[in-house]
Coordinates of C-alpha atoms and ligand atoms in Angstrom, one line a residue:
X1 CA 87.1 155.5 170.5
X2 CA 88.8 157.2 173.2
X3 CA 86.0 158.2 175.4
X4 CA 87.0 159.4 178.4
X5 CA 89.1 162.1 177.1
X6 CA 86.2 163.7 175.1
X7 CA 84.3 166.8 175.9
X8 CA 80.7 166.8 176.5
X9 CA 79.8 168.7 173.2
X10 CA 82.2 166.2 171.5
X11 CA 80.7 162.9 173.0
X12 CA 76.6 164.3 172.1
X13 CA 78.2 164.1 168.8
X14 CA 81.0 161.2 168.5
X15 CA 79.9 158.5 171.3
X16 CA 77.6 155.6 169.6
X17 CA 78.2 157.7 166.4
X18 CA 81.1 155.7 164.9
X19 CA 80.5 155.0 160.9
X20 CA 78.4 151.4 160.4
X21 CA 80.9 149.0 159.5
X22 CA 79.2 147.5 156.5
X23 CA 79.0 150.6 154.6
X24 CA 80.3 153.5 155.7
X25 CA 77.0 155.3 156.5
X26 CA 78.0 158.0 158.5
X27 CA 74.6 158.3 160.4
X28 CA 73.8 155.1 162.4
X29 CA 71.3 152.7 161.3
X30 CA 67.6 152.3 162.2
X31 CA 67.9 148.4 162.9
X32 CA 64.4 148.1 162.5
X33 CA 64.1 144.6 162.9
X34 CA 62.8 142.2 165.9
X35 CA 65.1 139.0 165.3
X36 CA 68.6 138.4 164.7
X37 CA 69.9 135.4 162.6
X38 CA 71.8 133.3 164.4
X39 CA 74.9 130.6 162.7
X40 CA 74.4 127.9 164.9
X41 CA 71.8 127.7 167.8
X42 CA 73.5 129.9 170.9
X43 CA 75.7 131.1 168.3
X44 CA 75.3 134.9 167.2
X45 CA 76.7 138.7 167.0
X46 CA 74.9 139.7 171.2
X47 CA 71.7 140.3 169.7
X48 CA 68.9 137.9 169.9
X49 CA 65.4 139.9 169.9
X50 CA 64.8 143.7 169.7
X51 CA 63.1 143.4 173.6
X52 CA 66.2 142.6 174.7
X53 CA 68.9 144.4 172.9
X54 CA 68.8 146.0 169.5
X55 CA 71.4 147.9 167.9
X56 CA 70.5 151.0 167.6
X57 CA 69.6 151.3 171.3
X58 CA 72.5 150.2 172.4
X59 CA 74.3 153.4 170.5
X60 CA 72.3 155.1 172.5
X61 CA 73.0 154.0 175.7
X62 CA 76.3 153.9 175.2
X63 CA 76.3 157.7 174.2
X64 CA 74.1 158.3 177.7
X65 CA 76.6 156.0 180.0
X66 CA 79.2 158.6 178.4
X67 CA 77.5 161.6 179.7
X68 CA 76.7 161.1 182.8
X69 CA 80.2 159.5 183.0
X70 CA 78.5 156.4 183.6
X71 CA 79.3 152.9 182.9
X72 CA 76.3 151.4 182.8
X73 CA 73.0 152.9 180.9
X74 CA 69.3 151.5 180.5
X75 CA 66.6 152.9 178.0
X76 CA 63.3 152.3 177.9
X77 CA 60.0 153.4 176.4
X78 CA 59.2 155.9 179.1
X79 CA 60.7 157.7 181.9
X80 CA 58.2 156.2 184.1
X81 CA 59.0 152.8 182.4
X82 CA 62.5 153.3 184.4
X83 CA 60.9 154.7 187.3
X84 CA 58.7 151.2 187.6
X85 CA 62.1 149.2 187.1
X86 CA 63.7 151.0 189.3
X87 CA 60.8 150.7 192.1
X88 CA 60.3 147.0 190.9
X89 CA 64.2 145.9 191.4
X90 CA 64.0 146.0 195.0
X91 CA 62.5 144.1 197.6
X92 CA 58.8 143.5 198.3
X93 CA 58.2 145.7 200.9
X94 CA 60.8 148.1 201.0
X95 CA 61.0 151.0 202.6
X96 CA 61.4 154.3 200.2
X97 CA 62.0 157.8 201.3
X98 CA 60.7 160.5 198.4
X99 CA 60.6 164.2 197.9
X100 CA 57.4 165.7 198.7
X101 CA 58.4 167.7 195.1
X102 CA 58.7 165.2 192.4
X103 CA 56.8 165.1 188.8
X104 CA 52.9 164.5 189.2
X105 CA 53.3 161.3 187.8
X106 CA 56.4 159.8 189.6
X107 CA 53.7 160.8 192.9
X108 CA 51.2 159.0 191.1
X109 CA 52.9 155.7 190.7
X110 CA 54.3 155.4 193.9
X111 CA 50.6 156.5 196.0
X112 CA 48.4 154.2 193.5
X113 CA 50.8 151.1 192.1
X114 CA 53.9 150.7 194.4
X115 CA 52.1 151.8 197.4
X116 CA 50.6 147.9 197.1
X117 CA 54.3 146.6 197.1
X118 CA 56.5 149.1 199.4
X119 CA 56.0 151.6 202.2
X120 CA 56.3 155.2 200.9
X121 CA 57.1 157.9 202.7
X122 CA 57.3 161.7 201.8
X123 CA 60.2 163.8 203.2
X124 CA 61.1 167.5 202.2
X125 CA 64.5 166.6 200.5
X126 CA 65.7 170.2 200.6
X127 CA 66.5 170.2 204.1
X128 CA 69.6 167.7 204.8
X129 CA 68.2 167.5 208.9
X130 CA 64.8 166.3 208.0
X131 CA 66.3 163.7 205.4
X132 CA 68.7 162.4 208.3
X133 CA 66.1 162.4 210.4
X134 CA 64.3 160.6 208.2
X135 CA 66.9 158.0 207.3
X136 CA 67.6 157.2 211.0
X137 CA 64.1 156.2 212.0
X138 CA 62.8 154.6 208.6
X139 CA 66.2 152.8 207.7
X140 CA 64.6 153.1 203.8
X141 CA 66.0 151.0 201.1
X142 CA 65.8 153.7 198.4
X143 CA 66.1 157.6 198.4
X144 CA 64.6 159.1 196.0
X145 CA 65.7 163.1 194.6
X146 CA 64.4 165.4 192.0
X147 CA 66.3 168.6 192.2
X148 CA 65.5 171.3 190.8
X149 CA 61.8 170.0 191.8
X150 CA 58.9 169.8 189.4
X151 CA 57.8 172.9 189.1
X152 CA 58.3 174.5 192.7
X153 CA 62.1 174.6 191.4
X154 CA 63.7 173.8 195.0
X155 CA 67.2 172.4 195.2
X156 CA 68.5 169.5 197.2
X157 CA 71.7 169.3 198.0
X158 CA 72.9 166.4 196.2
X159 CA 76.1 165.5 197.8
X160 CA 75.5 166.0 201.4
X161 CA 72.2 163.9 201.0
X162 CA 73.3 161.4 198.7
X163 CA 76.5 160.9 201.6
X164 CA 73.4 161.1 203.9
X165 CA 71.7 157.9 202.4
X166 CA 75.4 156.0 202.0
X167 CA 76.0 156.3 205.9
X168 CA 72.3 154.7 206.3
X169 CA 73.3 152.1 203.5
X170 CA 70.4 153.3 201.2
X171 CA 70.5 153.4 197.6
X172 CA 70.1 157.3 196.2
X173 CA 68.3 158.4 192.7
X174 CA 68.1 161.1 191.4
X175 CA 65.9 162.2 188.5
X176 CA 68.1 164.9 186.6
X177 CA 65.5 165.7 183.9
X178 CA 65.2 169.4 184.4
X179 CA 68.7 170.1 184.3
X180 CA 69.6 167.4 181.7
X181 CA 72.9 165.6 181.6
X182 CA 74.6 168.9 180.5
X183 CA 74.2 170.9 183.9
X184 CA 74.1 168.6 186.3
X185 CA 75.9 165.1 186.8
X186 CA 74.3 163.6 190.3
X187 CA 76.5 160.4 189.6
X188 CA 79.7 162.8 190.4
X189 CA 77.9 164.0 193.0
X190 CA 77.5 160.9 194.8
X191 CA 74.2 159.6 193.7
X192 CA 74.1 155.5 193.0
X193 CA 71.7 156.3 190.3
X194 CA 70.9 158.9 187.8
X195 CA 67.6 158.5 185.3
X196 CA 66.0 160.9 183.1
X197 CA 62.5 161.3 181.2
X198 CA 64.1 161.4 177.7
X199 CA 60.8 162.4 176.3
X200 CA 62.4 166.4 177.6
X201 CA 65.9 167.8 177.1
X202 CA 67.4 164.5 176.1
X203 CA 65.6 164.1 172.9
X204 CA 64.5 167.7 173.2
X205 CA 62.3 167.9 169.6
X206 CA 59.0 166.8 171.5
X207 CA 58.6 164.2 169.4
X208 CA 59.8 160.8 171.1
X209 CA 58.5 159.8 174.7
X210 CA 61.5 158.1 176.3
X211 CA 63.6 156.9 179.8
X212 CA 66.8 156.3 180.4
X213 CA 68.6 155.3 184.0
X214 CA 72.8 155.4 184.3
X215 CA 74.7 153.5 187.0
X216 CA 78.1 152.3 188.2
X217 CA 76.2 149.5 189.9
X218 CA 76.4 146.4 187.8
X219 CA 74.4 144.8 190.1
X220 CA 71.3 147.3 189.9
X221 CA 72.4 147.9 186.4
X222 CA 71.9 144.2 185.3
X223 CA 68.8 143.9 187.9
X224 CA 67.1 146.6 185.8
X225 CA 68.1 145.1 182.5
X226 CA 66.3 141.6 183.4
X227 CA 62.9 143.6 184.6
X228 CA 62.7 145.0 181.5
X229 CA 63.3 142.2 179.4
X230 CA 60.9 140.5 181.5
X231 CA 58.1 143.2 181.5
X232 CA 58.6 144.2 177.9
X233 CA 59.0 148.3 178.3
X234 CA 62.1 149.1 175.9
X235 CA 61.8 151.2 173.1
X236 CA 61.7 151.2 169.6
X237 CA 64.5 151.3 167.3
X238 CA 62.9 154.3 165.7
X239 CA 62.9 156.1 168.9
X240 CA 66.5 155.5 169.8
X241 CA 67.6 156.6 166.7
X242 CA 65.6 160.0 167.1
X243 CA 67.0 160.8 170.6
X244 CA 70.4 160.2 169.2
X245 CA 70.3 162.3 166.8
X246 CA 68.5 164.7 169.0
X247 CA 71.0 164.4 171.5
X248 CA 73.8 165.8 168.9
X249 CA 72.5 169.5 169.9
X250 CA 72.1 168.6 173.6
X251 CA 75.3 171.0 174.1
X252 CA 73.9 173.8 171.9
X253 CA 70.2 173.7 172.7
X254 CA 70.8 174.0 176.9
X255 CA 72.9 177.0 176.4
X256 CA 70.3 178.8 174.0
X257 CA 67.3 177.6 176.6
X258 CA 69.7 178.8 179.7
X259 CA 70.5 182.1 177.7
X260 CA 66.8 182.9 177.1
X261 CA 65.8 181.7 180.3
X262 CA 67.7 184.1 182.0
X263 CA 66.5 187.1 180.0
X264 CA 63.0 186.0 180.3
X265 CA 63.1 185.1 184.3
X266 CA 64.7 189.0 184.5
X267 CA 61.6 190.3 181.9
X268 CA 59.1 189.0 184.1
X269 CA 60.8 189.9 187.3
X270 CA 60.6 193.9 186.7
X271 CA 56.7 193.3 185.4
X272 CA 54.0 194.5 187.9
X273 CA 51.9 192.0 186.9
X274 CA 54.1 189.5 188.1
X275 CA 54.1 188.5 191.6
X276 CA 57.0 186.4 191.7
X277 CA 59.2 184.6 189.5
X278 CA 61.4 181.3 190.5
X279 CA 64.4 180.9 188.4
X280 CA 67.5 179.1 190.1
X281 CA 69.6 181.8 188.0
X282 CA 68.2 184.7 189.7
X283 CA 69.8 185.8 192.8
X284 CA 66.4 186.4 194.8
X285 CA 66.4 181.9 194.6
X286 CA 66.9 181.4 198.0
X287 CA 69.1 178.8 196.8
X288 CA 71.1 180.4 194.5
X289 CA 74.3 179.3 195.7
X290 CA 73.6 175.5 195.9
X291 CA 72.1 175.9 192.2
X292 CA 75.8 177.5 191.1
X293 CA 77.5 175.0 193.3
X294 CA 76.0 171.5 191.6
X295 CA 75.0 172.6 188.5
X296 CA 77.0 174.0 185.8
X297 CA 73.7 176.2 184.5
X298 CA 70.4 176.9 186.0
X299 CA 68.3 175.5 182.4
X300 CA 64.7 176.6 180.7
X301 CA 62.4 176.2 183.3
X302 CA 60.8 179.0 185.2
X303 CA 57.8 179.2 187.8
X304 CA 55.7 182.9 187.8
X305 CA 52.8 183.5 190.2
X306 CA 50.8 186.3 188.9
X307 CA 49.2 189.1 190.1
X308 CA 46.0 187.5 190.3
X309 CA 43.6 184.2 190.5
X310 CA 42.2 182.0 188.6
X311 CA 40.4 183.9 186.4
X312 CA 42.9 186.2 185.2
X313 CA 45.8 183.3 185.0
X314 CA 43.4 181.3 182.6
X315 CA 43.1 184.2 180.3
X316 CA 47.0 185.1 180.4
X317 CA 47.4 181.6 179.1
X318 CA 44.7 181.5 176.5
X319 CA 46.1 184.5 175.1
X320 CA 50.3 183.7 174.7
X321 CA 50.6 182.9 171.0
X322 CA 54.2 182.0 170.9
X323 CA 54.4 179.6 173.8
X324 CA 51.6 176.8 173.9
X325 CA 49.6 176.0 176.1
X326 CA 50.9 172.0 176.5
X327 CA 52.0 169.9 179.2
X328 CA 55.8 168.7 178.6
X329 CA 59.0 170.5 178.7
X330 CA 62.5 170.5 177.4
X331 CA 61.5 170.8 173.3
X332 CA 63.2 173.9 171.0
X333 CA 59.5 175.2 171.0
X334 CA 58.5 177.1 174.2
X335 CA 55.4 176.1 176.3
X336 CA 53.6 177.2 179.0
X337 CA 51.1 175.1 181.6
X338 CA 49.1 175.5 184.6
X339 CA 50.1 173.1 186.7
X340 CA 47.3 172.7 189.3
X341 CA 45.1 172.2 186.4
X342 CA 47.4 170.3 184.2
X343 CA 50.5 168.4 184.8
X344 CA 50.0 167.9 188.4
X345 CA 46.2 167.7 188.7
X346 CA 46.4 164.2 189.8
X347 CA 48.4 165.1 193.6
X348 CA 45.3 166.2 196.0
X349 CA 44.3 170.3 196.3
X350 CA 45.7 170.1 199.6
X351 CA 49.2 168.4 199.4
X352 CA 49.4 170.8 196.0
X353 CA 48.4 173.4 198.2
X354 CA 50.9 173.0 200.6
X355 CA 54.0 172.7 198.5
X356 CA 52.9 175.8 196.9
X357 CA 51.0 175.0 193.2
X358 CA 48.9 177.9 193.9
X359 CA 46.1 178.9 190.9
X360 CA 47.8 181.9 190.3
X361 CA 51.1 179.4 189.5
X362 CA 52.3 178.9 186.0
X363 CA 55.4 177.4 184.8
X364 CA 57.5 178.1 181.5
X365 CA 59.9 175.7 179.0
X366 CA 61.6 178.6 177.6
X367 CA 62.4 177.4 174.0
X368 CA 65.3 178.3 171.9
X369 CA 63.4 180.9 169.5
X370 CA 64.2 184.4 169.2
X371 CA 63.8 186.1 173.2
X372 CA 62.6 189.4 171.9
X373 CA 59.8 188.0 170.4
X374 CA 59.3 185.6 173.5
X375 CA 58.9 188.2 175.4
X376 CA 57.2 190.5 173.2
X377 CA 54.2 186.8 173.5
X378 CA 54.2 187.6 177.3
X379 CA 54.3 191.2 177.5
X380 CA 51.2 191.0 175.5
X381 CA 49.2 188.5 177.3
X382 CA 50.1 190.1 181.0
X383 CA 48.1 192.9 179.4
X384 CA 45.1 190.6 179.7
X385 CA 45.7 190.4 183.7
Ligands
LIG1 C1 58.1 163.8 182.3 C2 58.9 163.5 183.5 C3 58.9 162.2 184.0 C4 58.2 161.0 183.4 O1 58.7 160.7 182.1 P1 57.8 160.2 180.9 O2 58.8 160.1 179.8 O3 56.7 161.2 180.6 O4 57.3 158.9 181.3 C5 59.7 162.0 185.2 N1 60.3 163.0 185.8 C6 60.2 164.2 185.4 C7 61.0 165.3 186.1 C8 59.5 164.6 184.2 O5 59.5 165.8 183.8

C-alpha cells in the first residue's frame, strides 16, 4: 500500500488493515497463538514466538510507525513497559534530564527503580534557558518531554528544545499521550523519540492498557526491541487487535473530545465557582501560541481550580453523575479525578505543591457524549460548592 501518500484519517483506517491473505477477512486476525510452525529448523514465515513478534502486533505497529510518520514502532503491554525500555536501553549510569511535569508514574519509576541505575535530574522543560542550562553542565544522555504536562497542562517547546538536546548530543523523548498522534507529531518536530500510553487516546475505549514508542533510530529502535524480548513486556494479541480497531476512530474521536473540550473549558471559565480553568485552547493559556504553533488541536483535557478547598472539591466530585470519578484519560466516556489524591498521590505534598496540584485542583477527560448534557453534570455539582 501506498503509505506515504495517505491522510491521517485514511491511514487509522487502511495501514495494517489490508484483507488476510488466506481468506479474505476484511478485519485482521486475532493470531491468538504463542508458536509458529516452522518447515525446516531456522526455516519459517518471521515469526517464531508471540514474545517476540506476533502478527497481529505487528499490524499494529505498522499502523503507529505510519502516524507518527515513523519508520520504526515498538508496542508493549504498558506505557510504562516502554518507559522501562526506553530508560533500560542506555548506559548504566547515565545521566537523564526530566520535566519536573511528567505523569505520576513516569516520576515514580525514575525516583524509586532507575534512580538505582542512572542519575536523574529534574528541570522545568518549559523554559528553553533553564533546559540549556541544564544540558551544558549535566552533559545528560537522555531528555525527557511531556508537553502538554500531566495535568498542570504546560507546553514545551518541542523544536527549540529537542535542537537544544541535538547540539549537546543527547537523545530527546517525548511522551505525546495527551495530544495523541493526531495533534501533535514530536518526531517532525525534531524529537529522536516519540512513545505513548496506548491505554488513553490511542485505544481510546478504556478497555486495553497499552505502550507504544516510534523512532527513525534503528539503532534505539532495535535496542528496544531486544529489551523487550528479553524482559518479556509485549502485549497480547487480543490487545493489539483492540487498539487497532480502536485506533480506526482516532481521527473522529479527537475532534469530538477537542470540540467539547472547548465548549466545556469556556462553560467553566464564565462560572463563579470556578477559579481558574487551564485549557491550551483558551486564550488566557499563557501559552496559547506555542500550543497553536506545534499542535494541530489543543485535545480533551482540562485543569479547574475551584472556588474552594478540600472539602467543597470532594463533594463537587462525589456529586458529577455524568463524568466518573476514575483515574485514566483519553476513553469516549468522560472522567473526572483529583489529582493530589489520586493519580499523582505518589510525587511528595511538597514537590506537588510547588508545581501547582493544589486541593482545590481537579482535572477533566472530556468524552465524546452529548456537551449540553456534560455541562448540564457540572453545572449541577458546582451547586454543591
Ligand atoms: C497513563 C500515562 C502513562 C503510563 O502509561 P500506562 O499505560 O498506564 O502504563 C505515561 N504517560 C502519560 C502521560 C500517561 O497519561
Amino acid at each position: 500500500m501506498a503509505k506515504k501518500k495517505m491522510n491521517f484519517a485514511t491511514k487509522v483506517i487502511h495501514v495494517g488493515g489490508h484483507p488476510d491473505k488466506e481468506t479474505g477477512a476484511i478485519m485482521p486476525p486475532i493470531y491468538q497463538t504463542t508458536t509458529f510452525v516452522q518447515e525446516s529448523p531456522g526455516k519459517h514465515k518471521g515469526y517464531e514466538y508471540s514474545r517476540s513478534h506476533n502478527p497481529t502486533r505487528t499490524r499494529l505497529e505498522e499502523c503507529l510507525a505510519s502516524l507518527e510518520e515513523a519508520k520504526y514502532a515498538l508496542v508493549a503491554a504498558s506505557g510504562l513497559g516502554i518507559i522501562s525500555l526506553i530508560l533500560h536501553s542506555l548506559p548504566k549510569g547515565s545521566t537523564i534530564l526530566c520535566g519536573d511535569d511528567v505523569y505520576g508514574g513516569t516520576y515514580r519509576i525514575l525516583t524509586t527503580v532507575f534512580n538505582d541505575i542512572h542519575d536523574i535530574h529534574f528541570i522545568n522543560t518549559t523554559d528553553p534557558k533553564e533546559v540549556e542550562q541544564a544540558l551544558k553542565s549535566l552533559k545528560p544522555k537522555l531528555l525527557w518531554l511531556e508537553t502538554p504536562t500531566n495535568p498542570m497542562l504546560k507546553i514545551t517547546d518541542i523544536k527549540k528544545v529537542t535542537a537544544l538536546a541535538k547540539k549537546y548530543k543527547a537523545l530527546s523523548v517525548v511522551d505525546n499521550t495527551f495530544m495523541s498522534s493526531y495533534f501533535q507529531k514530536p518526531l517532525t518536530l525534531g524529537a529522536d523519540i516519540v512513545m505513548h500510553s496506548m491505554t488513553k487516546y490511542l485505544n481510546g475505549h478504556s478497555d486495553v492498557v497499552g505502550g507504544c514508542m516510534m523512532t527513525n533510530n534503528k539503532t534505539i529502535h532495535q535496542k528496544c526491541w531486544t529489551l523487550q524480548n528479553s524482559m518479556g513486556p509485549s502485549q497480547s494479541p487480543f490487545d493489539s487487535w483492540l487498539v487497532l480497531r480502536g485506533l480506526k476512530t482516532l481521527a473522529l474521536r479527537m475532534e469530538a473530545h477537542q470540540k467539547n473540550a472547548l465548549r466545556v473549558a469556556r462553560f467553566l471559565e464564565s462560572h463563579p465557582k470556578v477559579e481558574k480553568v487551564i485549557y491550551p485552547g483558551l486564550k488566557s493559556h499563557p501559552d496559547y501560541r506555542l500550543a497553536k504553533k506545534q499542535m494541530s488541536g489543543f485535545g480533551g483535557m482540562i485543569t479547574i481550580l475551584l472556588k474552594g478547598d478540600l472539602k467543597k472539591s470532594k463533594k463537587f466530585l462525589e456529586k458529577v453523575k455524568l463524568f466518573a470519578l476514575a483515574e485514566s484519560l483519553g476513553g469516549v466516556e468522560s472522567l473526572i479525578e483529583h489529582p493530589a489524591i489520586m493519580t499523582h498521590h505518589s510525587i511528595p505534598k511538597v514537590v506537588r505543591e510547588e508545581i501547582g496540584i493544589l486541593d482545590n485542583l481537579v482535572r477533566l477527560s472530556v468524552g465524546v457524549e452529548d456537551c449540553d448534557d456534560l455541562i448540564d453534570d457540572l453545572d449541577n455539582a458546582l451547586k454543591v460548592i
